[in-house]
């Protein structure tokens, strides 16, 4: 569906069902340079199992209009504006990589509206190599290649796919190469408030890490888990592109977590 | 550059799409000779049917062995996904069927495989899908042929059997200016010689029966979704950008983006038409693809040697191959096929069709049959066989003269191929002499 957020047409994937703000809402937040399609399978499960799904493309990404937001803080504030525009009261936030940082920034604004939070393949801070940012500024496609070669785990480098016949690296490359990757990476690199925001969380939180993650290494995720006082789920044979690489395993953890809340 | 793997082509051909940690450590890709797959639970079955998770339901739609071949082909071509089908013709049909509806129009190269002409000119016509055939490298003719209802431009990377290399950058540029995709049948080149997506193609189709399989033992086809075409911005593709009722209003573009076409073919064509590849064939084709690069090197090397030799023979009237200076697409071939423009060649012998028939009938090593891309050398008279359903005008437009002999050069020892052809040329010369004496 398309909604207007701050005067801009914004695309929000709803998992193949009409959005119903009366249902419990699962918000799925994509990572740097990506879009709602990294949640294609998980979104459909939630939408057909009693939830409403709200998976936006950030401004300037894929199907959404506007200029890309230049800070994680701005992304968090924008998310709350988007939820307000859709008339959504309470939410479960689930974020991949940058998407989790954005959720951290939305959390204090949402207050009691935030029912739970799930973090996938992420950490409290995501420093980015300046060389990658510079490459993304000059040649997004080349930077996308660097990220995908680094970001997907070993199985996917060998052409394995959770969806028969598809090539997730090829799909990711097409999406990232056409999105404002440099802006996203710079926003991640500059973000410093992750630990503080995480410590302030008062809702149930769970963390899913990828064993082969080389962009937000497991050790950084484990630090975040310790800070939050939780025991994370670590998925083997999977890299940073966790929602795409292991949709079945990540969904299993996502739905188990959210079902325990009910 | 659009990529879908960071491995080298030789490695992709051997490894992509399969890792042996499951399947009991089997190093070779196992043959899943099964129609169906046990579900973990009713909820699991429901999730699979509703595309909430990936996996296999029924082998008409997906199969683990076939999926390896699909993923390997997508990686080799640099696509976002691939669908394998029962044959190259079914790959073409499901592509056209997924992009076009009644009232739509296709612009196609005139120099294409005879059965594809029949599909475009007669079969699709029954569904009110029209086709205009053009000299595909004529930019003005192409531009003029595109209509408001045109849904795609189609060509073969190397036309069969006229052997004209298609100027893919020029053709795709014109197609894209009109908001329509370029679909390329790349059977004659294989991704070893040319990757059409890198030159602007949006969809690549193969008869994998040919060089990709390479051994003449299994029929199959493939559609590779390039993943670069913006179906929504085009505004011409409701099959991809509007809700699809049978899947609860699924919008393929919104949900799958770069793999929208592949997913539409999977969800609709494979289910409703059922032109599925068999797992056994997928296994045989995988054996072929593992040595594709090595075989193509030998195919091309033999073709170059045979062309040179044929040009030196008195009995030969003419020789055609995209790499030859007199071929009108030689410059295009040099730019797009730097390793050589394939192992298909055509030639005519003095004495015309009758002498040509004598040539073919005298061959022993080479086989007279209706196939190309076998590891063995194959010959055929297209005017009497594959293109026999075309009228004289259509034959001329397709670049087929009455004396044309089509050769798919194999990977045998080149001296033996030349020896066999020398026998054939002696028989042809005798026939030509008799014809001359008869006046």
PDB file of C-alpha atoms in Angstrom, chain B residues 295-412:
ATOM      1  CA  UNK B 295      33.686 -27.882 -24.527  1.00  0.00           C
ATOM      2  CA  UNK B 296      32.908 -24.431 -25.877  1.00  0.00           C
ATOM      3  CA  UNK B 297      36.602 -23.688 -26.285  1.00  0.00           C
ATOM      4  CA  UNK B 298      36.982 -26.832 -28.404  1.00  0.00           C
ATOM      5  CA  UNK B 299      33.739 -26.163 -30.331  1.00  0.00           C
ATOM      6  CA  UNK B 300      34.934 -22.674 -31.249  1.00  0.00           C
ATOM      7  CA  UNK B 301      38.462 -23.775 -32.094  1.00  0.00           C
ATOM      8  CA  UNK B 302      37.184 -26.556 -34.370  1.00  0.00           C
ATOM      9  CA  UNK B 303      34.686 -24.213 -36.023  1.00  0.00           C
ATOM     10  CA  UNK B 304      37.391 -21.677 -36.840  1.00  0.00           C
ATOM     11  CA  UNK B 305      39.610 -24.372 -38.328  1.00  0.00           C
ATOM     12  CA  UNK B 306      36.790 -25.905 -40.364  1.00  0.00           C
ATOM     13  CA  UNK B 307      35.722 -22.506 -41.711  1.00  0.00           C
ATOM     14  CA  UNK B 308      39.234 -21.789 -42.947  1.00  0.00           C
ATOM     15  CA  UNK B 309      39.462 -25.225 -44.548  1.00  0.00           C
ATOM     16  CA  UNK B 310      36.029 -24.980 -46.223  1.00  0.00           C
ATOM     17  CA  UNK B 311      36.921 -21.629 -47.735  1.00  0.00           C
ATOM     18  CA  UNK B 312      39.855 -23.307 -49.454  1.00  0.00           C
ATOM     19  CA  UNK B 313      37.790 -26.089 -51.079  1.00  0.00           C
ATOM     20  CA  UNK B 314      36.873 -25.803 -54.775  1.00  0.00           C
ATOM     21  CA  UNK B 315      33.556 -27.575 -54.272  1.00  0.00           C
ATOM     22  CA  UNK B 316      32.376 -24.985 -51.744  1.00  0.00           C
ATOM     23  CA  UNK B 317      30.435 -22.044 -53.145  1.00  0.00           C
ATOM     24  CA  UNK B 318      30.228 -19.974 -49.981  1.00  0.00           C
ATOM     25  CA  UNK B 319      30.709 -20.146 -46.204  1.00  0.00           C
ATOM     26  CA  UNK B 320      28.950 -18.128 -43.531  1.00  0.00           C
ATOM     27  CA  UNK B 321      29.779 -17.485 -39.882  1.00  0.00           C
ATOM     28  CA  UNK B 322      29.371 -14.313 -37.804  1.00  0.00           C
ATOM     29  CA  UNK B 323      33.149 -13.953 -37.498  1.00  0.00           C
ATOM     30  CA  UNK B 324      33.664 -13.771 -41.269  1.00  0.00           C
ATOM     31  CA  UNK B 325      34.216 -10.345 -42.828  1.00  0.00           C
ATOM     32  CA  UNK B 326      31.390 -10.723 -45.339  1.00  0.00           C
ATOM     33  CA  UNK B 327      28.831 -11.526 -42.643  1.00  0.00           C
ATOM     34  CA  UNK B 328      26.836  -8.290 -42.186  1.00  0.00           C
ATOM     35  CA  UNK B 329      27.041  -8.606 -38.415  1.00  0.00           C
ATOM     36  CA  UNK B 330      30.795  -9.239 -38.233  1.00  0.00           C
ATOM     37  CA  UNK B 331      31.475  -6.034 -36.285  1.00  0.00           C
ATOM     38  CA  UNK B 332      28.697  -6.855 -33.816  1.00  0.00           C
ATOM     39  CA  UNK B 333      30.058 -10.375 -33.408  1.00  0.00           C
ATOM     40  CA  UNK B 334      33.568  -9.070 -32.781  1.00  0.00           C
ATOM     41  CA  UNK B 335      32.259  -6.762 -30.061  1.00  0.00           C
ATOM     42  CA  UNK B 336      29.859  -9.139 -28.318  1.00  0.00           C
ATOM     43  CA  UNK B 337      31.574 -12.500 -28.823  1.00  0.00           C
ATOM     44  CA  UNK B 338      35.292 -11.855 -28.262  1.00  0.00           C
ATOM     45  CA  UNK B 339      36.027 -15.562 -27.766  1.00  0.00           C
ATOM     46  CA  UNK B 340      34.343 -16.406 -31.072  1.00  0.00           C
ATOM     47  CA  UNK B 341      30.767 -16.343 -32.286  1.00  0.00           C
ATOM     48  CA  UNK B 342      29.956 -19.968 -31.707  1.00  0.00           C
ATOM     49  CA  UNK B 343      30.338 -23.232 -33.533  1.00  0.00           C
ATOM     50  CA  UNK B 344      27.448 -22.980 -35.953  1.00  0.00           C
ATOM     51  CA  UNK B 345      28.335 -22.341 -39.560  1.00  0.00           C
ATOM     52  CA  UNK B 346      26.558 -22.661 -42.838  1.00  0.00           C
ATOM     53  CA  UNK B 347      27.810 -23.182 -46.346  1.00  0.00           C
ATOM     54  CA  UNK B 348      26.669 -24.030 -49.846  1.00  0.00           C
ATOM     55  CA  UNK B 349      28.293 -26.314 -52.375  1.00  0.00           C
ATOM     56  CA  UNK B 350      28.532 -25.803 -56.121  1.00  0.00           C
ATOM     57  CA  UNK B 351      25.580 -27.585 -57.657  1.00  0.00           C
ATOM     58  CA  UNK B 352      23.003 -26.208 -55.250  1.00  0.00           C
ATOM     59  CA  UNK B 353      20.479 -28.213 -53.288  1.00  0.00           C
ATOM     60  CA  UNK B 354      21.041 -31.574 -55.071  1.00  0.00           C
ATOM     61  CA  UNK B 355      24.800 -31.395 -54.574  1.00  0.00           C
ATOM     62  CA  UNK B 356      24.207 -30.369 -50.988  1.00  0.00           C
ATOM     63  CA  UNK B 357      22.032 -33.423 -50.458  1.00  0.00           C
ATOM     64  CA  UNK B 358      24.815 -35.599 -51.921  1.00  0.00           C
ATOM     65  CA  UNK B 359      27.251 -34.002 -49.470  1.00  0.00           C
ATOM     66  CA  UNK B 360      25.077 -34.782 -46.477  1.00  0.00           C
ATOM     67  CA  UNK B 361      24.282 -38.336 -47.593  1.00  0.00           C
ATOM     68  CA  UNK B 362      27.986 -39.124 -48.060  1.00  0.00           C
ATOM     69  CA  UNK B 363      29.001 -38.171 -44.509  1.00  0.00           C
ATOM     70  CA  UNK B 364      29.865 -40.899 -42.036  1.00  0.00           C
ATOM     71  CA  UNK B 365      31.320 -39.238 -38.941  1.00  0.00           C
ATOM     72  CA  UNK B 366      28.937 -36.302 -38.967  1.00  0.00           C
ATOM     73  CA  UNK B 367      25.274 -36.929 -38.260  1.00  0.00           C
ATOM     74  CA  UNK B 368      22.360 -35.699 -40.350  1.00  0.00           C
ATOM     75  CA  UNK B 369      19.812 -34.808 -37.722  1.00  0.00           C
ATOM     76  CA  UNK B 370      17.595 -32.066 -36.340  1.00  0.00           C
ATOM     77  CA  UNK B 371      19.633 -30.832 -33.414  1.00  0.00           C
ATOM     78  CA  UNK B 372      22.549 -28.529 -32.728  1.00  0.00           C
ATOM     79  CA  UNK B 373      25.055 -28.160 -29.927  1.00  0.00           C
ATOM     80  CA  UNK B 374      25.837 -31.848 -29.500  1.00  0.00           C
ATOM     81  CA  UNK B 375      29.471 -32.639 -28.761  1.00  0.00           C
ATOM     82  CA  UNK B 376      29.382 -34.539 -32.079  1.00  0.00           C
ATOM     83  CA  UNK B 377      29.355 -32.774 -35.449  1.00  0.00           C
ATOM     84  CA  UNK B 378      25.843 -32.417 -36.861  1.00  0.00           C
ATOM     85  CA  UNK B 379      24.629 -31.345 -40.290  1.00  0.00           C
ATOM     86  CA  UNK B 380      21.198 -30.500 -41.642  1.00  0.00           C
ATOM     87  CA  UNK B 381      19.436 -29.036 -44.645  1.00  0.00           C
ATOM     88  CA  UNK B 382      17.117 -26.508 -42.914  1.00  0.00           C
ATOM     89  CA  UNK B 383      15.045 -25.773 -46.029  1.00  0.00           C
ATOM     90  CA  UNK B 384      13.844 -29.392 -46.011  1.00  0.00           C
ATOM     91  CA  UNK B 385      13.510 -29.823 -42.263  1.00  0.00           C
ATOM     92  CA  UNK B 386      13.518 -27.290 -39.413  1.00  0.00           C
ATOM     93  CA  UNK B 387      12.399 -24.399 -41.601  1.00  0.00           C
ATOM     94  CA  UNK B 388      10.354 -26.394 -44.129  1.00  0.00           C
ATOM     95  CA  UNK B 389       7.104 -24.831 -42.904  1.00  0.00           C
ATOM     96  CA  UNK B 390       8.232 -21.357 -43.965  1.00  0.00           C
ATOM     97  CA  UNK B 391       7.226 -20.001 -47.356  1.00  0.00           C
ATOM     98  CA  UNK B 392       9.784 -18.628 -49.824  1.00  0.00           C
ATOM     99  CA  UNK B 393       9.538 -15.055 -48.545  1.00  0.00           C
ATOM    100  CA  UNK B 394       9.943 -16.213 -44.962  1.00  0.00           C
ATOM    101  CA  UNK B 395      12.911 -18.371 -45.923  1.00  0.00           C
ATOM    102  CA  UNK B 396      14.561 -15.404 -47.617  1.00  0.00           C
ATOM    103  CA  UNK B 397      13.881 -13.182 -44.588  1.00  0.00           C
ATOM    104  CA  UNK B 398      15.394 -15.832 -42.366  1.00  0.00           C
ATOM    105  CA  UNK B 399      18.510 -15.902 -44.532  1.00  0.00           C
ATOM    106  CA  UNK B 400      17.963 -19.450 -45.780  1.00  0.00           C
ATOM    107  CA  UNK B 401      18.906 -20.207 -49.361  1.00  0.00           C
ATOM    108  CA  UNK B 402      17.972 -23.503 -51.016  1.00  0.00           C
ATOM    109  CA  UNK B 403      21.553 -24.770 -50.951  1.00  0.00           C
ATOM    110  CA  UNK B 404      22.239 -23.876 -47.303  1.00  0.00           C
ATOM    111  CA  UNK B 405      23.795 -26.641 -45.228  1.00  0.00           C
ATOM    112  CA  UNK B 406      23.836 -25.987 -41.503  1.00  0.00           C
ATOM    113  CA  UNK B 407      26.742 -27.380 -39.513  1.00  0.00           C
ATOM    114  CA  UNK B 408      27.015 -27.651 -35.750  1.00  0.00           C
ATOM    115  CA  UNK B 409      30.708 -28.274 -35.343  1.00  0.00           C
ATOM    116  CA  UNK B 410      31.507 -30.878 -32.705  1.00  0.00           C
ATOM    117  CA  UNK B 411      34.545 -31.467 -30.555  1.00  0.00           C
ATOM    118  CA  UNK B 412      35.964 -34.483 -32.392  1.00  0.00           C
TER     119      UNK B 412
END
